[in-house]
């Protein structure tokens, strides 16, 4: 494993509770990992969202925060940084990624619309469905085979996309196409530049707007550099400029590749679209030069966006994910390969083959790895997929995964070795593990608050 390109200046202690206490704590939450307090978790891999460490430069930039209601200097520094890294001239700040989705979708999506894309993230899909519109998943089939080593499993199937556009564009039902990079729901898998160009060509042909969900765009660009012919000698920053040149705009959860703890934005090329979005931005988020963010947070974002696309940082970041993947391979733990950017996705159907899908194998695995090693992951399976909005039946996605995220600049190789050992131990007792059934669930976004009992 290559050494971290940083050294530790401040430490945050973490503790491992005794096993019997962990058993009791998780049972008290109704076997929902979101219900645990962070002090009850030893290694928290629930999310890479807003959970990373800021740099000395970011902490010092924080002191420069201009908290003016209108025209904050911090907003203009953030806007410049975004224009520099992504090439978009118009920027609307929002408090996080889903708020950017809320604003953009309010401006563009109407009832019965469809939004084609590659495995839309759950908040994105929920925002689409909340408006009685539909997300059409055009992800390539390779993405659904955890052992397929195709290097760009986040790609869109261009024939599926063409079919969707051919059917719905004449009915004026496609407000935009959305490319999510990296594709979180497919395992943090990247989209190739070639594929992005193909999507752009189709959008041009059908005169449809093309948006990027850019939460993990920097990791995606590093993968392009590492895996796509013709990009090895280009910096990730140069690759990012080309990637975004094919898009009309992006929504961003800055809590990922902009290396901050909170924040988001919509960036775009078109002034008229900016005006339309501004109306909803002001309504939901705040005036156009702060939109749910404090001046100091905009300062740290301006710096973090540049640090997040730095090649030295990215090289270590992706090496860390691969290191955990290699440890799991050695321990015989089935997971999605090749390793994605921000997380490892353990294949719960293979780890717990005796548990039927209606007893939620990935949720069960999440509970067991917490009990085993104090590690918190998150289910990416049938609980997250929720019910069909029309039939109210459970939706069973093709994969049933436990995601273990790597917060940025946070854990060391020793932490990852502990995680791999814990999973190995769970696998060894897998035939004794019982599944879960639901005792309570909310009508929407059930992932966060559903309660279970052991079957
Ligand atoms: N898009 C993608 C691809 C995401 O992964 C997320 C969040 C969002 C949009 C929404 O952004 O959280 O800032 O509102 N993903 C987090 C995760 C929650 O754990 O993967 P947000």
CSV table of C-alpha atoms and ligand atoms in Angstrom, one decimal:
chain,number,residue,atom,x,y,z
A,1,UNK,CA,0.0,0.0,0.0
A,2,UNK,CA,1.4,3.4,-0.9
A,3,UNK,CA,1.9,5.8,2.0
A,4,UNK,CA,-0.7,8.5,2.7
A,5,UNK,CA,0.2,11.8,1.0
A,6,UNK,CA,-0.5,13.6,4.3
A,7,UNK,CA,0.4,13.3,7.9
A,8,UNK,CA,-2.0,13.4,10.9
A,9,UNK,CA,-2.2,16.7,12.8
A,10,UNK,CA,-5.3,16.1,14.9
A,11,UNK,CA,-6.8,12.8,16.1
A,12,UNK,CA,-10.3,11.8,16.9
A,13,UNK,CA,-10.4,8.8,19.3
A,14,UNK,CA,-12.7,5.9,18.4
A,15,UNK,CA,-13.6,3.0,20.7
A,16,UNK,CA,-14.7,-0.6,20.3
A,17,UNK,CA,-17.6,-1.5,22.6
A,18,UNK,CA,-17.8,-5.1,24.0
A,19,UNK,CA,-19.5,-7.5,21.7
A,20,UNK,CA,-22.6,-8.1,24.0
A,21,UNK,CA,-23.1,-4.3,24.1
A,22,UNK,CA,-23.0,-4.1,20.3
A,23,UNK,CA,-25.6,-6.8,20.1
A,24,UNK,CA,-27.8,-4.9,22.5
A,25,UNK,CA,-27.3,-1.5,20.7
A,26,UNK,CA,-28.2,-2.8,17.3
A,27,UNK,CA,-31.2,-4.7,18.5
A,28,UNK,CA,-32.4,-1.5,20.2
A,29,UNK,CA,-32.3,0.4,16.8
A,30,UNK,CA,-34.6,-2.2,15.2
A,31,UNK,CA,-31.6,-3.6,13.3
A,32,UNK,CA,-31.3,-0.4,11.3
A,33,UNK,CA,-27.7,0.9,11.2
A,34,UNK,CA,-28.8,4.5,10.7
A,35,UNK,CA,-30.2,4.2,14.3
A,36,UNK,CA,-26.8,3.7,15.9
A,37,UNK,CA,-25.0,6.6,17.6
A,38,UNK,CA,-21.6,7.3,16.2
A,39,UNK,CA,-19.9,6.6,19.6
A,40,UNK,CA,-21.3,3.0,19.3
A,41,UNK,CA,-19.4,2.5,16.1
A,42,UNK,CA,-15.7,1.6,15.9
A,43,UNK,CA,-15.0,2.0,12.2
A,44,UNK,CA,-17.8,4.0,10.5
A,45,UNK,CA,-18.1,3.2,6.8
A,46,UNK,CA,-21.7,4.1,6.5
A,47,UNK,CA,-21.0,6.9,4.1
A,48,UNK,CA,-18.2,8.8,2.4
A,49,UNK,CA,-20.5,11.8,2.4
A,50,UNK,CA,-19.3,14.8,4.5
A,51,UNK,CA,-17.2,12.4,6.6
A,52,UNK,CA,-13.7,13.2,5.4
A,53,UNK,CA,-10.9,15.3,6.9
A,54,UNK,CA,-10.3,18.8,5.8
A,55,UNK,CA,-6.7,20.0,5.1
A,56,UNK,CA,-4.7,22.8,6.8
A,57,UNK,CA,-5.4,25.0,3.8
A,58,UNK,CA,-9.2,24.4,4.1
A,59,UNK,CA,-9.2,25.1,7.9
A,60,UNK,CA,-7.3,28.4,7.3
A,61,UNK,CA,-9.6,29.3,4.4
A,62,UNK,CA,-12.5,28.9,6.8
A,63,UNK,CA,-11.4,32.0,8.7
A,64,UNK,CA,-11.8,34.0,5.5
A,65,UNK,CA,-15.6,33.3,5.3
A,66,UNK,CA,-17.6,36.3,4.3
A,67,UNK,CA,-21.0,35.9,5.9
A,68,UNK,CA,-22.7,38.8,3.9
A,69,UNK,CA,-26.3,38.0,3.0
A,70,UNK,CA,-25.8,39.2,-0.6
A,71,UNK,CA,-22.7,39.3,-2.7
A,72,UNK,CA,-20.4,37.4,-0.3
A,73,UNK,CA,-16.8,37.4,-1.4
A,74,UNK,CA,-16.7,33.7,-0.4
A,75,UNK,CA,-19.4,32.9,-3.0
A,76,UNK,CA,-17.3,34.5,-5.8
A,77,UNK,CA,-14.2,32.5,-4.7
A,78,UNK,CA,-16.3,29.3,-4.8
A,79,UNK,CA,-17.8,30.3,-8.2
A,80,UNK,CA,-14.3,30.9,-9.6
A,81,UNK,CA,-13.1,27.6,-8.3
A,82,UNK,CA,-16.0,25.8,-9.9
A,83,UNK,CA,-15.5,27.6,-13.2
A,84,UNK,CA,-11.9,26.7,-13.1
A,85,UNK,CA,-12.3,23.0,-12.3
A,86,UNK,CA,-15.5,22.3,-14.2
A,87,UNK,CA,-15.8,25.1,-16.8
A,88,UNK,CA,-19.4,26.1,-15.9
A,89,UNK,CA,-20.0,29.9,-15.6
A,90,UNK,CA,-23.3,29.9,-13.6
A,91,UNK,CA,-23.4,28.5,-10.1
A,92,UNK,CA,-26.2,28.2,-7.5
A,93,UNK,CA,-25.1,27.1,-4.1
A,94,UNK,CA,-27.3,24.6,-2.1
A,95,UNK,CA,-27.0,23.0,1.3
A,96,UNK,CA,-26.2,19.6,-0.2
A,97,UNK,CA,-26.6,17.4,-3.2
A,98,UNK,CA,-30.2,16.5,-2.9
A,99,UNK,CA,-31.1,20.2,-2.4
A,100,UNK,CA,-29.4,20.8,-5.8
A,101,UNK,CA,-31.7,18.0,-7.2
A,102,UNK,CA,-34.7,19.6,-5.6
A,103,UNK,CA,-34.0,23.0,-7.2
A,104,UNK,CA,-33.1,21.6,-10.6
A,105,UNK,CA,-36.0,19.2,-10.7
A,106,UNK,CA,-38.5,21.9,-9.6
A,107,UNK,CA,-37.4,23.9,-12.6
A,108,UNK,CA,-37.3,21.1,-15.2
A,109,UNK,CA,-39.4,18.1,-14.3
A,110,UNK,CA,-43.2,17.8,-14.7
A,111,UNK,CA,-45.6,14.9,-14.1
A,112,UNK,CA,-45.2,11.9,-16.4
A,113,UNK,CA,-41.7,13.0,-17.5
A,114,UNK,CA,-38.9,10.5,-17.8
A,115,UNK,CA,-35.2,11.0,-16.9
A,116,UNK,CA,-32.9,8.4,-18.5
A,117,UNK,CA,-29.6,7.8,-16.8
A,118,UNK,CA,-27.3,5.2,-15.2
A,119,UNK,CA,-28.6,3.8,-12.0
A,120,UNK,CA,-29.8,7.1,-10.5
A,121,UNK,CA,-28.8,7.6,-6.8
A,122,UNK,CA,-31.7,7.0,-4.4
A,123,UNK,CA,-32.3,10.7,-3.5
A,124,UNK,CA,-32.3,11.6,-7.2
A,125,UNK,CA,-34.8,8.8,-8.0
A,126,UNK,CA,-36.9,9.9,-5.1
A,127,UNK,CA,-36.9,13.5,-6.3
A,128,UNK,CA,-38.0,12.3,-9.7
A,129,UNK,CA,-40.7,10.0,-8.4
A,130,UNK,CA,-41.9,12.6,-5.9
A,131,UNK,CA,-42.9,14.7,-9.0
A,132,UNK,CA,-44.7,11.7,-10.5
A,133,UNK,CA,-42.1,11.3,-13.1
A,134,UNK,CA,-39.9,8.2,-13.8
A,135,UNK,CA,-36.2,7.4,-13.8
A,136,UNK,CA,-35.2,5.1,-16.7
A,137,UNK,CA,-32.1,3.0,-15.9
A,138,UNK,CA,-29.9,2.6,-19.0
A,139,UNK,CA,-26.9,1.2,-17.2
A,140,UNK,CA,-25.0,-1.5,-19.1
A,141,UNK,CA,-25.6,-5.1,-18.2
A,142,UNK,CA,-22.0,-5.7,-17.1
A,143,UNK,CA,-22.7,-3.6,-14.1
A,144,UNK,CA,-25.0,-6.3,-12.7
A,145,UNK,CA,-22.3,-9.0,-12.7
A,146,UNK,CA,-20.1,-8.5,-9.6
A,147,UNK,CA,-17.3,-10.6,-11.2
A,148,UNK,CA,-17.2,-8.9,-14.6
A,149,UNK,CA,-14.0,-6.9,-14.7
A,150,UNK,CA,-15.1,-4.5,-17.4
A,151,UNK,CA,-13.3,-1.2,-16.5
A,152,UNK,CA,-16.3,1.1,-16.9
A,153,UNK,CA,-19.2,-0.6,-15.4
A,154,UNK,CA,-20.9,2.8,-14.8
A,155,UNK,CA,-21.4,3.3,-18.6
A,156,UNK,CA,-24.8,3.8,-20.2
A,157,UNK,CA,-26.1,1.4,-22.8
A,158,UNK,CA,-26.4,3.8,-25.7
A,159,UNK,CA,-29.0,1.6,-27.4
A,160,UNK,CA,-31.2,1.6,-24.4
A,161,UNK,CA,-30.7,5.4,-24.2
A,162,UNK,CA,-31.6,5.8,-27.9
A,163,UNK,CA,-34.7,3.7,-27.4
A,164,UNK,CA,-35.8,5.9,-24.5
A,165,UNK,CA,-35.2,9.1,-26.4
A,166,UNK,CA,-36.9,7.8,-29.5
A,167,UNK,CA,-40.0,6.9,-27.5
A,168,UNK,CA,-40.3,9.9,-25.2
A,169,UNK,CA,-38.7,12.9,-26.9
A,170,UNK,CA,-41.5,13.3,-29.5
A,171,UNK,CA,-43.9,13.3,-26.5
A,172,UNK,CA,-41.8,16.1,-24.9
A,173,UNK,CA,-41.3,14.0,-21.8
A,174,UNK,CA,-37.5,14.1,-21.4
A,175,UNK,CA,-36.4,17.2,-19.4
A,176,UNK,CA,-32.8,16.0,-19.3
A,177,UNK,CA,-30.5,13.0,-19.4
A,178,UNK,CA,-28.5,12.4,-16.2
A,179,UNK,CA,-25.1,10.8,-16.1
A,180,UNK,CA,-24.0,9.9,-12.5
A,181,UNK,CA,-20.2,9.7,-12.0
A,182,UNK,CA,-19.0,7.6,-10.5
A,183,UNK,CA,-22.1,5.5,-10.5
A,184,UNK,CA,-22.7,4.9,-6.8
A,185,UNK,CA,-25.6,2.5,-7.1
A,186,UNK,CA,-23.7,0.3,-9.5
A,187,UNK,CA,-20.7,0.0,-7.1
A,188,UNK,CA,-18.9,3.3,-7.4
A,189,UNK,CA,-18.1,2.4,-11.0
A,190,UNK,CA,-16.8,4.9,-13.5
A,191,UNK,CA,-18.2,6.1,-16.8
A,192,UNK,CA,-15.6,6.3,-19.7
A,193,UNK,CA,-15.0,9.4,-21.7
A,194,UNK,CA,-15.9,7.5,-24.8
A,195,UNK,CA,-19.3,6.7,-23.3
A,196,UNK,CA,-19.8,10.3,-22.2
A,197,UNK,CA,-19.1,11.4,-25.7
A,198,UNK,CA,-21.7,8.9,-27.0
A,199,UNK,CA,-24.3,10.2,-24.6
A,200,UNK,CA,-23.5,13.7,-25.7
A,201,UNK,CA,-24.0,12.8,-29.3
A,202,UNK,CA,-27.4,11.3,-28.6
A,203,UNK,CA,-28.4,14.3,-26.6
A,204,UNK,CA,-27.4,16.6,-29.4
A,205,UNK,CA,-29.3,14.4,-32.0
A,206,UNK,CA,-32.5,14.5,-29.9
A,207,UNK,CA,-31.9,18.1,-28.7
A,208,UNK,CA,-32.0,17.1,-25.0
A,209,UNK,CA,-30.2,18.7,-22.1
A,210,UNK,CA,-27.4,16.6,-20.5
A,211,UNK,CA,-26.7,16.9,-16.8
A,212,UNK,CA,-24.0,15.2,-14.7
A,213,UNK,CA,-24.5,14.1,-11.1
A,214,UNK,CA,-20.9,15.0,-10.2
A,215,UNK,CA,-20.6,13.9,-6.6
A,216,UNK,CA,-17.6,11.7,-7.3
A,217,UNK,CA,-16.5,13.2,-10.6
A,218,UNK,CA,-12.8,13.4,-9.5
A,219,UNK,CA,-12.6,9.7,-8.8
A,220,UNK,CA,-14.2,9.0,-12.2
A,221,UNK,CA,-11.6,11.2,-13.9
A,222,UNK,CA,-8.7,9.3,-12.2
A,223,UNK,CA,-10.2,6.0,-13.4
A,224,UNK,CA,-10.3,7.4,-16.9
A,225,UNK,CA,-6.6,8.3,-16.6
A,226,UNK,CA,-5.8,4.8,-15.3
A,227,UNK,CA,-8.0,2.8,-17.5
A,228,UNK,CA,-8.9,4.5,-20.8
A,229,UNK,CA,-6.6,4.6,-23.8
A,230,UNK,CA,-5.2,8.0,-24.6
A,231,UNK,CA,-5.6,9.5,-21.1
A,232,UNK,CA,-2.5,8.1,-19.2
A,233,UNK,CA,-0.5,11.2,-19.6
A,234,UNK,CA,-3.3,13.7,-18.9
A,235,UNK,CA,-3.9,15.1,-15.4
A,236,UNK,CA,-7.2,14.3,-13.7
A,237,UNK,CA,-7.9,18.1,-13.8
A,238,UNK,CA,-7.5,18.2,-17.6
A,239,UNK,CA,-9.7,15.1,-17.9
A,240,UNK,CA,-12.4,16.7,-15.8
A,241,UNK,CA,-12.5,19.8,-18.1
A,242,UNK,CA,-13.0,17.5,-21.1
A,243,UNK,CA,-15.6,15.5,-19.3
A,244,UNK,CA,-17.7,18.5,-18.3
A,245,UNK,CA,-17.3,20.1,-21.7
A,246,UNK,CA,-19.9,17.5,-23.0
A,247,UNK,CA,-22.5,18.5,-20.3
A,248,UNK,CA,-24.9,21.4,-20.0
A,249,UNK,CA,-24.5,21.4,-16.2
A,250,UNK,CA,-24.1,19.4,-13.1
A,251,UNK,CA,-25.6,18.9,-9.6
A,252,UNK,CA,-23.0,18.4,-7.0
A,253,UNK,CA,-22.9,17.0,-3.5
A,254,UNK,CA,-19.8,18.7,-2.3
A,255,UNK,CA,-19.6,16.4,0.6
A,256,UNK,CA,-17.8,13.9,-1.6
A,257,UNK,CA,-15.2,15.0,-4.1
A,258,UNK,CA,-15.1,18.6,-3.0
A,259,UNK,CA,-13.7,17.4,0.4
A,260,UNK,CA,-16.1,19.3,2.6
A,261,UNK,CA,-18.4,18.3,5.4
A,262,UNK,CA,-21.5,20.1,4.0
A,263,UNK,CA,-22.5,21.8,0.8
A,264,UNK,CA,-23.6,21.4,-2.7
A,265,UNK,CA,-24.4,23.4,-5.9
A,266,UNK,CA,-25.9,23.4,-9.4
A,267,UNK,CA,-23.5,24.6,-12.1
A,268,UNK,CA,-24.5,25.3,-15.6
A,269,UNK,CA,-23.8,26.9,-18.9
A,270,UNK,CA,-27.1,28.5,-19.8
A,271,UNK,CA,-28.1,31.8,-18.3
A,272,UNK,CA,-31.8,31.2,-18.9
A,273,UNK,CA,-31.7,27.9,-17.0
A,274,UNK,CA,-29.8,29.6,-14.3
A,275,UNK,CA,-32.6,32.2,-14.0
A,276,UNK,CA,-35.3,29.5,-13.8
A,277,UNK,CA,-33.4,27.6,-11.2
A,278,UNK,CA,-32.7,30.7,-9.2
A,279,UNK,CA,-36.4,31.1,-8.5
A,280,UNK,CA,-36.5,27.7,-6.7
A,281,UNK,CA,-33.0,28.2,-5.2
A,282,UNK,CA,-34.2,31.3,-3.4
A,283,UNK,CA,-37.5,29.7,-2.4
A,284,UNK,CA,-35.9,26.5,-0.9
A,285,UNK,CA,-32.3,27.3,-0.1
A,286,UNK,CA,-31.7,31.1,0.2
A,287,UNK,CA,-30.4,34.0,-1.8
A,288,UNK,CA,-28.4,33.1,-4.9
A,289,UNK,CA,-25.0,34.0,-3.3
A,290,UNK,CA,-25.3,31.6,-0.4
A,291,UNK,CA,-28.2,29.1,-1.0
A,292,UNK,CA,-28.0,27.2,2.3
A,293,UNK,CA,-24.3,27.6,2.8
A,294,UNK,CA,-22.3,29.7,5.2
A,295,UNK,CA,-19.5,31.9,3.8
A,296,UNK,CA,-16.9,29.8,5.6
A,297,UNK,CA,-18.3,26.6,4.1
A,298,UNK,CA,-18.1,28.2,0.6
A,299,UNK,CA,-14.4,29.0,1.3
A,300,UNK,CA,-13.6,25.5,2.3
A,301,UNK,CA,-15.4,24.2,-0.8
A,302,UNK,CA,-13.4,26.6,-3.1
A,303,UNK,CA,-10.2,25.0,-1.7
A,304,UNK,CA,-11.5,21.5,-1.4
A,305,UNK,CA,-12.7,21.2,-5.0
A,306,UNK,CA,-9.1,21.8,-6.2
A,307,UNK,CA,-7.5,19.4,-3.6
A,308,UNK,CA,-10.1,16.8,-4.6
A,309,UNK,CA,-8.9,16.7,-8.3
A,310,UNK,CA,-5.2,16.6,-7.4
A,311,UNK,CA,-3.5,13.5,-8.8
A,312,UNK,CA,-1.4,12.6,-5.8
A,313,UNK,CA,-4.4,12.7,-3.5
A,314,UNK,CA,-6.5,10.6,-6.0
A,315,UNK,CA,-3.8,8.0,-6.5
A,316,UNK,CA,-3.7,7.2,-2.8
A,317,UNK,CA,-7.5,7.4,-2.6
A,318,UNK,CA,-8.1,4.7,-5.3
A,319,UNK,CA,-5.2,2.6,-4.0
A,320,UNK,CA,-6.8,2.5,-0.6
A,321,UNK,CA,-10.1,1.1,-2.0
A,322,UNK,CA,-8.2,-1.4,-4.1
A,323,UNK,CA,-6.2,-2.4,-1.0
A,324,UNK,CA,-9.4,-3.3,0.9
A,325,UNK,CA,-10.7,-5.2,-2.2
A,326,UNK,CA,-7.4,-7.2,-2.4
A,327,UNK,CA,-7.7,-8.1,1.3
A,328,UNK,CA,-11.2,-9.3,0.8
A,329,UNK,CA,-10.3,-11.3,-2.2
A,330,UNK,CA,-7.5,-13.0,-0.2
A,331,UNK,CA,-10.1,-13.7,2.6
A,332,UNK,CA,-12.5,-15.1,0.0
A,333,UNK,CA,-15.2,-12.5,0.6
A,334,UNK,CA,-17.2,-12.0,-2.6
A,335,UNK,CA,-17.6,-8.3,-3.6
A,336,UNK,CA,-18.1,-6.2,-6.7
A,337,UNK,CA,-14.9,-6.1,-8.8
A,338,UNK,CA,-13.0,-4.2,-10.0
A,339,UNK,CA,-13.1,-2.0,-6.8
A,340,UNK,CA,-15.0,1.2,-7.2
A,341,UNK,CA,-13.8,4.6,-6.1
A,342,UNK,CA,-15.3,5.4,-2.8
A,343,UNK,CA,-16.4,2.1,-1.4
A,344,UNK,CA,-16.4,-1.7,-1.4
A,345,UNK,CA,-19.6,-3.4,-2.2
A,346,UNK,CA,-19.9,-6.9,-0.6
A,347,UNK,CA,-22.1,-9.4,-2.4
A,348,UNK,CA,-24.6,-10.4,0.3
A,349,UNK,CA,-26.3,-13.0,-1.9
A,350,UNK,CA,-23.1,-14.9,-2.0
A,351,UNK,CA,-22.0,-14.3,1.6
A,352,UNK,CA,-25.4,-15.3,3.0
A,353,UNK,CA,-26.8,-17.7,0.4
A,354,UNK,CA,-29.3,-19.3,2.8
A,355,UNK,CA,-31.2,-16.1,3.5
A,356,UNK,CA,-34.0,-15.5,1.0
A,357,UNK,CA,-34.3,-12.0,-0.6
A,358,UNK,CA,-37.5,-11.2,1.3
A,359,UNK,CA,-35.4,-11.5,4.5
A,360,UNK,CA,-33.0,-8.8,3.3
A,361,UNK,CA,-29.5,-10.5,3.1
A,362,UNK,CA,-27.5,-7.2,2.7
A,363,UNK,CA,-29.3,-5.6,5.7
A,364,UNK,CA,-28.6,-8.7,7.7
A,365,UNK,CA,-24.9,-8.7,6.7
A,366,UNK,CA,-24.7,-5.0,7.8
A,367,UNK,CA,-26.0,-6.0,11.2
A,368,UNK,CA,-23.6,-8.9,11.5
A,369,UNK,CA,-20.5,-7.0,10.6
A,370,UNK,CA,-21.4,-4.4,13.2
A,371,UNK,CA,-21.8,-7.1,15.8
A,372,UNK,CA,-18.6,-8.8,14.7
A,373,UNK,CA,-16.2,-5.9,14.5
A,374,UNK,CA,-18.0,-2.6,15.3
A,375,UNK,CA,-17.9,-1.7,11.6
A,376,UNK,CA,-20.9,0.2,10.1
A,377,UNK,CA,-21.8,-0.1,6.5
A,378,UNK,CA,-25.0,0.5,4.6
A,379,UNK,CA,-27.4,-1.7,2.7
A,380,UNK,CA,-27.7,-1.2,-1.1
A,381,UNK,CA,-30.4,-3.7,-1.8
A,382,UNK,CA,-34.1,-4.3,-1.5
A,383,UNK,CA,-34.6,-2.0,1.5
A,384,UNK,CA,-33.0,0.9,-0.3
A,385,UNK,CA,-34.8,0.0,-3.6
A,386,UNK,CA,-38.0,0.6,-1.7
A,387,UNK,CA,-41.5,-0.3,-3.0
A,388,UNK,CA,-42.8,0.4,-6.5
A,389,UNK,CA,-44.7,3.7,-6.2
A,390,UNK,CA,-47.7,2.4,-8.1
A,391,UNK,CA,-48.0,-1.3,-7.1
A,392,UNK,CA,-46.4,-0.8,-3.6
A,393,UNK,CA,-44.6,-4.2,-4.1
A,394,UNK,CA,-41.1,-4.6,-2.8
A,395,UNK,CA,-38.5,-3.9,-5.6
A,396,UNK,CA,-35.7,-6.4,-5.7
A,397,UNK,CA,-32.7,-5.0,-7.5
A,398,UNK,CA,-30.5,-7.3,-9.4
A,399,UNK,CA,-27.7,-7.0,-6.8
A,400,UNK,CA,-28.0,-7.1,-3.0
A,401,UNK,CA,-25.0,-5.4,-1.6
A,402,UNK,CA,-23.5,-4.1,1.6
A,403,UNK,CA,-21.5,-0.9,0.9
A,404,UNK,CA,-18.5,-0.1,3.0
A,405,UNK,CA,-17.4,3.4,2.3
A,406,UNK,CA,-14.0,4.9,2.8
A,407,UNK,CA,-14.3,8.5,4.2
A,408,UNK,CA,-11.6,10.6,2.5
A,409,UNK,CA,-8.3,11.1,4.3
A,410,UNK,CA,-9.6,9.4,7.4
A,411,UNK,CA,-8.6,5.7,7.9
A,412,UNK,CA,-5.3,3.9,7.6
A,413,UNK,CA,-4.4,0.4,6.3
A,414,UNK,CA,-4.7,-1.0,9.8
A,415,UNK,CA,-8.4,0.0,9.9
A,416,UNK,CA,-9.0,-1.7,6.6
A,417,UNK,CA,-7.2,-4.9,7.7
A,418,UNK,CA,-9.6,-5.0,10.7
A,419,UNK,CA,-12.6,-4.7,8.4
A,420,UNK,CA,-11.4,-7.5,6.2
A,421,UNK,CA,-10.8,-9.8,9.1
A,422,UNK,CA,-14.3,-9.0,10.5
A,423,UNK,CA,-16.0,-9.9,7.3
A,424,UNK,CA,-14.0,-13.1,7.0
A,425,UNK,CA,-15.2,-14.1,10.5
A,426,UNK,CA,-18.8,-13.3,9.5
A,427,UNK,CA,-18.5,-15.5,6.5
A,428,UNK,CA,-17.2,-18.4,8.6
A,429,UNK,CA,-20.4,-18.4,10.7
A,430,UNK,CA,-22.7,-17.5,7.8
A,431,UNK,CA,-24.8,-20.7,7.9
A,432,UNK,CA,-26.0,-19.8,11.5
A,433,UNK,CA,-27.1,-16.3,10.6
A,434,UNK,CA,-30.9,-15.5,10.5
A,435,UNK,CA,-32.4,-12.9,8.2
A,436,UNK,CA,-34.7,-10.0,9.1
A,437,UNK,CA,-38.3,-9.0,8.6
A,438,UNK,CA,-39.9,-5.5,8.6
A,439,UNK,CA,-42.0,-4.4,11.6
A,440,UNK,CA,-42.3,-0.7,10.7
A,441,UNK,CA,-41.6,1.3,7.5
A,442,UNK,CA,-42.3,4.9,6.4
A,443,UNK,CA,-44.1,5.7,3.1
A,444,UNK,CA,-41.0,7.1,1.3
A,445,UNK,CA,-37.2,6.7,1.6
A,446,UNK,CA,-37.7,3.8,4.0
A,447,UNK,CA,-34.0,3.0,4.2
A,448,UNK,CA,-33.4,5.4,7.0
A,449,UNK,CA,-36.1,4.5,9.5
A,450,UNK,CA,-37.4,1.0,8.8
A,451,UNK,CA,-37.4,-1.3,11.8
A,452,UNK,CA,-36.8,-5.1,11.7
A,453,UNK,CA,-36.8,-8.1,13.8
A,454,UNK,CA,-34.9,-11.3,13.3
A,455,UNK,CA,-36.9,-14.0,11.5
B,1,LIG,N1,-25.8,11.9,-5.9
B,1,LIG,C1,-25.0,10.8,-5.6
B,1,LIG,C2,-24.4,10.0,-6.6
B,1,LIG,C3,-24.9,10.6,-4.2
B,1,LIG,O1,-24.1,9.5,-3.9
B,1,LIG,C4,-25.5,11.4,-3.2
B,1,LIG,C5,-25.4,11.1,-1.8
B,1,LIG,C6,-26.3,12.4,-3.7
B,1,LIG,C7,-26.4,12.6,-5.0
B,1,LIG,C8,-27.1,13.3,-2.7
B,1,LIG,O2,-26.2,14.2,-2.1
B,1,LIG,O3,-26.2,13.5,0.3
B,1,LIG,O4,-25.3,15.7,-0.4
B,1,LIG,O5,-27.7,15.3,-0.5
B,1,LIG,N2,-24.9,10.1,-1.4
B,1,LIG,C9,-24.6,9.8,0.0
B,1,LIG,C10,-24.0,8.4,0.1
B,1,LIG,C11,-25.7,10.0,0.9
B,1,LIG,O6,-23.8,7.9,1.2
B,1,LIG,O7,-23.8,7.8,-0.9
B,1,LIG,P1,-26.4,14.7,-0.6
